[in-house]
PDB file of C-alpha atoms in Angstrom:
ATOM      1  CA  UNK A   1     344.282 206.348 119.042  1.00  0.00           C
ATOM      2  CA  UNK A   2     343.015 202.856 119.749  1.00  0.00           C
ATOM      3  CA  UNK A   3     343.140 199.969 117.289  1.00  0.00           C
ATOM      4  CA  UNK A   4     339.557 200.616 116.145  1.00  0.00           C
ATOM      5  CA  UNK A   5     340.389 204.207 115.274  1.00  0.00           C
ATOM      6  CA  UNK A   6     338.728 205.836 118.282  1.00  0.00           C
ATOM      7  CA  UNK A   7     340.537 208.307 120.499  1.00  0.00           C
ATOM      8  CA  UNK A   8     341.233 207.135 124.017  1.00  0.00           C
ATOM      9  CA  UNK A   9     340.509 209.050 127.196  1.00  0.00           C
ATOM     10  CA  UNK A  10     343.214 211.295 128.644  1.00  0.00           C
ATOM     11  CA  UNK A  11     345.136 209.767 131.516  1.00  0.00           C
ATOM     12  CA  UNK A  12     347.163 211.258 134.341  1.00  0.00           C
ATOM     13  CA  UNK A  13     350.588 210.908 132.737  1.00  0.00           C
ATOM     14  CA  UNK A  14     351.568 207.673 134.440  1.00  0.00           C
ATOM     15  CA  UNK A  15     352.823 204.644 132.549  1.00  0.00           C
ATOM     16  CA  UNK A  16     355.786 203.629 130.428  1.00  0.00           C
ATOM     17  CA  UNK A  17     355.952 207.052 128.740  1.00  0.00           C
ATOM     18  CA  UNK A  18     354.787 209.023 131.776  1.00  0.00           C
ATOM     19  CA  UNK A  19     355.910 212.335 133.218  1.00  0.00           C
ATOM     20  CA  UNK A  20     358.913 213.123 135.311  1.00  0.00           C
ATOM     21  CA  UNK A  21     357.826 212.997 138.982  1.00  0.00           C
ATOM     22  CA  UNK A  22     358.618 216.689 139.452  1.00  0.00           C
ATOM     23  CA  UNK A  23     357.994 219.398 136.822  1.00  0.00           C
ATOM     24  CA  UNK A  24     358.681 223.090 137.394  1.00  0.00           C
ATOM     25  CA  UNK A  25     357.903 225.866 134.937  1.00  0.00           C
ATOM     26  CA  UNK A  26     360.140 228.946 135.202  1.00  0.00           C
ATOM     27  CA  UNK A  27     358.807 231.842 133.084  1.00  0.00           C
ATOM     28  CA  UNK A  28     361.597 234.001 131.688  1.00  0.00           C
ATOM     29  CA  UNK A  29     364.241 231.420 132.602  1.00  0.00           C
ATOM     30  CA  UNK A  30     367.703 232.616 131.632  1.00  0.00           C
ATOM     31  CA  UNK A  31     371.057 231.077 132.389  1.00  0.00           C
ATOM     32  CA  UNK A  32     373.035 233.385 134.690  1.00  0.00           C
ATOM     33  CA  UNK A  33     376.166 232.062 136.344  1.00  0.00           C
ATOM     34  CA  UNK A  34     376.203 235.067 138.675  1.00  0.00           C
ATOM     35  CA  UNK A  35     372.795 234.251 140.149  1.00  0.00           C
ATOM     36  CA  UNK A  36     372.652 232.112 143.320  1.00  0.00           C
ATOM     37  CA  UNK A  37     371.076 229.159 141.503  1.00  0.00           C
ATOM     38  CA  UNK A  38     372.882 229.716 138.207  1.00  0.00           C
ATOM     39  CA  UNK A  39     369.843 231.136 136.428  1.00  0.00           C
ATOM     40  CA  UNK A  40     367.333 233.985 136.575  1.00  0.00           C
ATOM     41  CA  UNK A  41     363.706 233.266 137.490  1.00  0.00           C
ATOM     42  CA  UNK A  42     362.059 236.705 137.243  1.00  0.00           C
ATOM     43  CA  UNK A  43     358.528 235.399 137.894  1.00  0.00           C
ATOM     44  CA  UNK A  44     359.428 232.608 140.282  1.00  0.00           C
ATOM     45  CA  UNK A  45     358.973 228.851 140.015  1.00  0.00           C
ATOM     46  CA  UNK A  46     355.616 227.289 139.213  1.00  0.00           C
ATOM     47  CA  UNK A  47     355.422 223.624 140.237  1.00  0.00           C
ATOM     48  CA  UNK A  48     353.138 221.302 138.264  1.00  0.00           C
ATOM     49  CA  UNK A  49     350.155 219.862 140.123  1.00  0.00           C
ATOM     50  CA  UNK A  50     347.569 217.967 138.066  1.00  0.00           C
ATOM     51  CA  UNK A  51     348.821 216.370 134.832  1.00  0.00           C
ATOM     52  CA  UNK A  52     346.930 215.014 131.837  1.00  0.00           C
ATOM     53  CA  UNK A  53     348.098 213.110 128.736  1.00  0.00           C
ATOM     54  CA  UNK A  54     346.452 210.626 126.348  1.00  0.00           C
ATOM     55  CA  UNK A  55     346.830 207.077 127.607  1.00  0.00           C
ATOM     56  CA  UNK A  56     347.961 205.975 124.139  1.00  0.00           C
ATOM     57  CA  UNK A  57     351.027 208.138 124.749  1.00  0.00           C
ATOM     58  CA  UNK A  58     351.689 207.121 128.335  1.00  0.00           C
ATOM     59  CA  UNK A  59     351.163 203.433 127.547  1.00  0.00           C
ATOM     60  CA  UNK A  60     352.361 203.112 123.956  1.00  0.00           C
ATOM     61  CA  UNK A  61     354.225 206.294 122.950  1.00  0.00           C
ATOM     62  CA  UNK A  62     351.874 206.958 120.008  1.00  0.00           C
ATOM     63  CA  UNK A  63     353.393 209.912 118.116  1.00  0.00           C
ATOM     64  CA  UNK A  64     350.693 210.048 115.426  1.00  0.00           C
ATOM     65  CA  UNK A  65     347.923 211.215 117.757  1.00  0.00           C
ATOM     66  CA  UNK A  66     349.064 211.309 121.336  1.00  0.00           C
ATOM     67  CA  UNK A  67     352.353 213.136 122.068  1.00  0.00           C
ATOM     68  CA  UNK A  68     350.828 215.991 124.056  1.00  0.00           C
ATOM     69  CA  UNK A  69     350.105 216.876 127.657  1.00  0.00           C
ATOM     70  CA  UNK A  70     348.785 219.619 129.907  1.00  0.00           C
ATOM     71  CA  UNK A  71     349.276 220.416 133.555  1.00  0.00           C
ATOM     72  CA  UNK A  72     348.131 222.909 136.149  1.00  0.00           C
ATOM     73  CA  UNK A  73     350.642 224.800 138.268  1.00  0.00           C
ATOM     74  CA  UNK A  74     350.858 226.106 141.809  1.00  0.00           C
ATOM     75  CA  UNK A  75     351.470 229.853 142.012  1.00  0.00           C
ATOM     76  CA  UNK A  76     354.401 231.147 144.058  1.00  0.00           C
ATOM     77  CA  UNK A  77     353.279 233.100 147.155  1.00  0.00           C
ATOM     78  CA  UNK A  78     353.665 236.503 145.491  1.00  0.00           C
ATOM     79  CA  UNK A  79     351.414 235.666 142.507  1.00  0.00           C
ATOM     80  CA  UNK A  80     347.831 234.516 141.894  1.00  0.00           C
ATOM     81  CA  UNK A  81     347.780 232.705 138.550  1.00  0.00           C
ATOM     82  CA  UNK A  82     350.093 232.169 135.609  1.00  0.00           C
ATOM     83  CA  UNK A  83     347.995 233.807 132.882  1.00  0.00           C
ATOM     84  CA  UNK A  84     347.588 237.071 134.785  1.00  0.00           C
ATOM     85  CA  UNK A  85     351.299 237.076 135.580  1.00  0.00           C
ATOM     86  CA  UNK A  86     352.932 236.416 132.205  1.00  0.00           C
ATOM     87  CA  UNK A  87     350.087 235.936 129.705  1.00  0.00           C
ATOM     88  CA  UNK A  88     349.160 232.871 127.686  1.00  0.00           C
ATOM     89  CA  UNK A  89     348.620 231.621 124.153  1.00  0.00           C
ATOM     90  CA  UNK A  90     345.238 230.325 123.070  1.00  0.00           C
ATOM     91  CA  UNK A  91     344.613 227.164 121.053  1.00  0.00           C
ATOM     92  CA  UNK A  92     342.763 225.936 117.986  1.00  0.00           C
ATOM     93  CA  UNK A  93     342.435 222.164 118.028  1.00  0.00           C
ATOM     94  CA  UNK A  94     340.389 219.965 115.717  1.00  0.00           C
ATOM     95  CA  UNK A  95     340.925 222.057 112.570  1.00  0.00           C
ATOM     96  CA  UNK A  96     343.377 219.821 110.704  1.00  0.00           C
ATOM     97  CA  UNK A  97     347.122 219.907 109.991  1.00  0.00           C
ATOM     98  CA  UNK A  98     347.409 222.578 107.262  1.00  0.00           C
ATOM     99  CA  UNK A  99     348.269 226.083 108.473  1.00  0.00           C
ATOM    100  CA  UNK A 100     349.914 229.189 107.013  1.00  0.00           C
ATOM    101  CA  UNK A 101     352.492 231.451 108.660  1.00  0.00           C
ATOM    102  CA  UNK A 102     353.146 229.245 111.685  1.00  0.00           C
ATOM    103  CA  UNK A 103     355.555 230.458 114.362  1.00  0.00           C
ATOM    104  CA  UNK A 104     357.412 227.585 116.028  1.00  0.00           C
ATOM    105  CA  UNK A 105     359.603 228.072 119.090  1.00  0.00           C
ATOM    106  CA  UNK A 106     361.772 226.027 121.414  1.00  0.00           C
ATOM    107  CA  UNK A 107     365.009 225.785 123.368  1.00  0.00           C
ATOM    108  CA  UNK A 108     367.036 223.353 121.218  1.00  0.00           C
ATOM    109  CA  UNK A 109     370.344 221.990 122.363  1.00  0.00           C
ATOM    110  CA  UNK A 110     371.297 221.139 118.804  1.00  0.00           C
ATOM    111  CA  UNK A 111     369.953 221.586 115.300  1.00  0.00           C
ATOM    112  CA  UNK A 112     370.332 220.675 111.659  1.00  0.00           C
ATOM    113  CA  UNK A 113     373.734 222.011 110.564  1.00  0.00           C
ATOM    114  CA  UNK A 114     373.725 224.392 113.554  1.00  0.00           C
ATOM    115  CA  UNK A 115     376.419 224.917 116.180  1.00  0.00           C
ATOM    116  CA  UNK A 116     374.867 227.855 118.059  1.00  0.00           C
ATOM    117  CA  UNK A 117     372.073 226.051 119.934  1.00  0.00           C
ATOM    118  CA  UNK A 118     372.822 225.506 123.616  1.00  0.00           C
ATOM    119  CA  UNK A 119     369.496 224.504 125.200  1.00  0.00           C
ATOM    120  CA  UNK A 120     369.229 227.816 127.076  1.00  0.00           C
ATOM    121  CA  UNK A 121     368.430 230.189 124.207  1.00  0.00           C
ATOM    122  CA  UNK A 122     365.008 230.421 122.580  1.00  0.00           C
ATOM    123  CA  UNK A 123     364.903 229.944 118.805  1.00  0.00           C
ATOM    124  CA  UNK A 124     362.096 230.413 116.286  1.00  0.00           C
ATOM    125  CA  UNK A 125     361.102 229.050 112.886  1.00  0.00           C
ATOM    126  CA  UNK A 126     358.367 230.440 110.647  1.00  0.00           C
ATOM    127  CA  UNK A 127     356.573 228.931 107.678  1.00  0.00           C
ATOM    128  CA  UNK A 128     353.646 226.731 106.697  1.00  0.00           C
ATOM    129  CA  UNK A 129     352.568 223.484 108.366  1.00  0.00           C
ATOM    130  CA  UNK A 130     351.323 220.670 106.140  1.00  0.00           C
ATOM    131  CA  UNK A 131     349.679 217.285 106.535  1.00  0.00           C
ATOM    132  CA  UNK A 132     352.555 214.860 107.097  1.00  0.00           C
ATOM    133  CA  UNK A 133     350.764 212.132 105.158  1.00  0.00           C
ATOM    134  CA  UNK A 134     347.789 213.452 103.137  1.00  0.00           C
ATOM    135  CA  UNK A 135     347.127 209.992 101.690  1.00  0.00           C
ATOM    136  CA  UNK A 136     346.708 208.246 105.068  1.00  0.00           C
ATOM    137  CA  UNK A 137     343.748 209.497 107.105  1.00  0.00           C
ATOM    138  CA  UNK A 138     345.022 208.032 110.373  1.00  0.00           C
ATOM    139  CA  UNK A 139     348.191 210.148 110.116  1.00  0.00           C
ATOM    140  CA  UNK A 140     347.296 213.829 110.434  1.00  0.00           C
ATOM    141  CA  UNK A 141     350.522 214.968 112.033  1.00  0.00           C
ATOM    142  CA  UNK A 142     351.688 218.500 111.272  1.00  0.00           C
ATOM    143  CA  UNK A 143     354.898 218.603 109.235  1.00  0.00           C
ATOM    144  CA  UNK A 144     356.980 221.764 109.532  1.00  0.00           C
ATOM    145  CA  UNK A 145     360.290 222.790 107.980  1.00  0.00           C
ATOM    146  CA  UNK A 146     362.533 223.823 110.875  1.00  0.00           C
ATOM    147  CA  UNK A 147     366.178 223.310 111.810  1.00  0.00           C
ATOM    148  CA  UNK A 148     365.659 223.040 115.590  1.00  0.00           C
ATOM    149  CA  UNK A 149     366.660 219.697 117.107  1.00  0.00           C
ATOM    150  CA  UNK A 150     366.823 218.004 120.515  1.00  0.00           C
ATOM    151  CA  UNK A 151     365.441 220.274 123.226  1.00  0.00           C
ATOM    152  CA  UNK A 152     362.772 221.866 121.047  1.00  0.00           C
ATOM    153  CA  UNK A 153     360.258 219.158 121.953  1.00  0.00           C
ATOM    154  CA  UNK A 154     357.126 220.547 123.573  1.00  0.00           C
ATOM    155  CA  UNK A 155     357.509 223.954 121.965  1.00  0.00           C
ATOM    156  CA  UNK A 156     354.327 225.351 120.391  1.00  0.00           C
ATOM    157  CA  UNK A 157     353.423 225.582 116.737  1.00  0.00           C
ATOM    158  CA  UNK A 158     351.220 228.675 116.799  1.00  0.00           C
ATOM    159  CA  UNK A 159     349.375 230.929 114.372  1.00  0.00           C
ATOM    160  CA  UNK A 160     350.230 234.647 114.086  1.00  0.00           C
ATOM    161  CA  UNK A 161     347.136 235.278 116.237  1.00  0.00           C
ATOM    162  CA  UNK A 162     348.678 233.254 119.056  1.00  0.00           C
ATOM    163  CA  UNK A 163     346.618 230.068 118.712  1.00  0.00           C
ATOM    164  CA  UNK A 164     348.503 226.817 119.369  1.00  0.00           C
ATOM    165  CA  UNK A 165     347.737 224.231 116.676  1.00  0.00           C
ATOM    166  CA  UNK A 166     350.462 221.685 117.437  1.00  0.00           C
ATOM    167  CA  UNK A 167     353.588 221.018 119.497  1.00  0.00           C
ATOM    168  CA  UNK A 168     357.066 219.853 118.549  1.00  0.00           C
ATOM    169  CA  UNK A 169     357.132 216.091 118.977  1.00  0.00           C
ATOM    170  CA  UNK A 170     359.760 214.371 116.823  1.00  0.00           C
ATOM    171  CA  UNK A 171     361.744 214.401 113.612  1.00  0.00           C
ATOM    172  CA  UNK A 172     362.584 211.824 110.966  1.00  0.00           C
ATOM    173  CA  UNK A 173     363.622 208.466 112.369  1.00  0.00           C
ATOM    174  CA  UNK A 174     363.145 206.991 115.816  1.00  0.00           C
ATOM    175  CA  UNK A 175     364.858 209.692 117.882  1.00  0.00           C
ATOM    176  CA  UNK A 176     362.620 212.204 119.712  1.00  0.00           C
ATOM    177  CA  UNK A 177     364.028 214.858 117.398  1.00  0.00           C
ATOM    178  CA  UNK A 178     366.393 213.697 114.667  1.00  0.00           C
ATOM    179  CA  UNK A 179     368.529 216.463 113.179  1.00  0.00           C
ATOM    180  CA  UNK A 180     369.585 214.676 109.996  1.00  0.00           C
ATOM    181  CA  UNK A 181     366.909 216.678 108.146  1.00  0.00           C
ATOM    182  CA  UNK A 182     365.388 220.074 109.028  1.00  0.00           C
ATOM    183  CA  UNK A 183     361.840 218.839 109.676  1.00  0.00           C
ATOM    184  CA  UNK A 184     359.744 218.772 112.849  1.00  0.00           C
ATOM    185  CA  UNK A 185     356.466 216.926 113.389  1.00  0.00           C
ATOM    186  CA  UNK A 186     353.566 217.458 115.755  1.00  0.00           C
ATOM    187  CA  UNK A 187     351.083 214.774 116.714  1.00  0.00           C
ATOM    188  CA  UNK A 188     347.641 215.479 115.258  1.00  0.00           C
ATOM    189  CA  UNK A 189     345.840 217.950 117.527  1.00  0.00           C
ATOM    190  CA  UNK A 190     342.271 216.856 116.907  1.00  0.00           C
ATOM    191  CA  UNK A 191     339.597 215.509 119.303  1.00  0.00           C
ATOM    192  CA  UNK A 192     342.350 214.007 121.475  1.00  0.00           C
ATOM    193  CA  UNK A 193     343.833 217.450 122.170  1.00  0.00           C
ATOM    194  CA  UNK A 194     340.380 218.855 122.922  1.00  0.00           C
ATOM    195  CA  UNK A 195     339.842 216.035 125.428  1.00  0.00           C
ATOM    196  CA  UNK A 196     343.152 216.837 127.146  1.00  0.00           C
ATOM    197  CA  UNK A 197     342.277 220.544 127.430  1.00  0.00           C
ATOM    198  CA  UNK A 198     338.746 219.799 128.648  1.00  0.00           C
ATOM    199  CA  UNK A 199     339.995 217.410 131.301  1.00  0.00           C
ATOM    200  CA  UNK A 200     342.742 219.669 132.628  1.00  0.00           C
ATOM    201  CA  UNK A 201     340.131 222.427 132.869  1.00  0.00           C
ATOM    202  CA  UNK A 202     338.263 220.384 135.481  1.00  0.00           C
ATOM    203  CA  UNK A 203     341.343 219.939 137.673  1.00  0.00           C
ATOM    204  CA  UNK A 204     343.090 222.322 140.018  1.00  0.00           C
TER     205      UNK A 204
END
């Protein structure tokens, strides 16, 4: 969000808070020390191509409105596209921060009062998402009670119908995910998220 309250245009992920230069998505990734590469990749490796993120994230690290991104992927030779291969969630952006029966998932390496999170195992939390600050209109982050910590960032907050309404961004404090309290936040997924999805839809 810009200083005058307007949402900025999505950028390409470059800048101070930009993307790693190489991103690979591995559906069904599972650590396997017996495998040649140390892990299983049952549907191959899908390398990111085009990338989109709000410029207020890539330039300023704005967690209120801008910690989100989308990218297209290149299919391995034996596949055509990712959705037909492994399926996909939908999304519902622009409908506010309050949701019932949210399912939150991630691969945390640590958690609030947890010792069983290793960064390779998928964990889930369920419950209701609320407006993180109902008295401040410029802060419509989703607040969600969950004990996942570092490593859960980027995981979806989704409805039981499979519609993404937010993504794990940060916890209390300045760390990306602070595990001193069992709370996760998502940046507000409003017009800015719609702009990201619309722009990535024009890229290949």
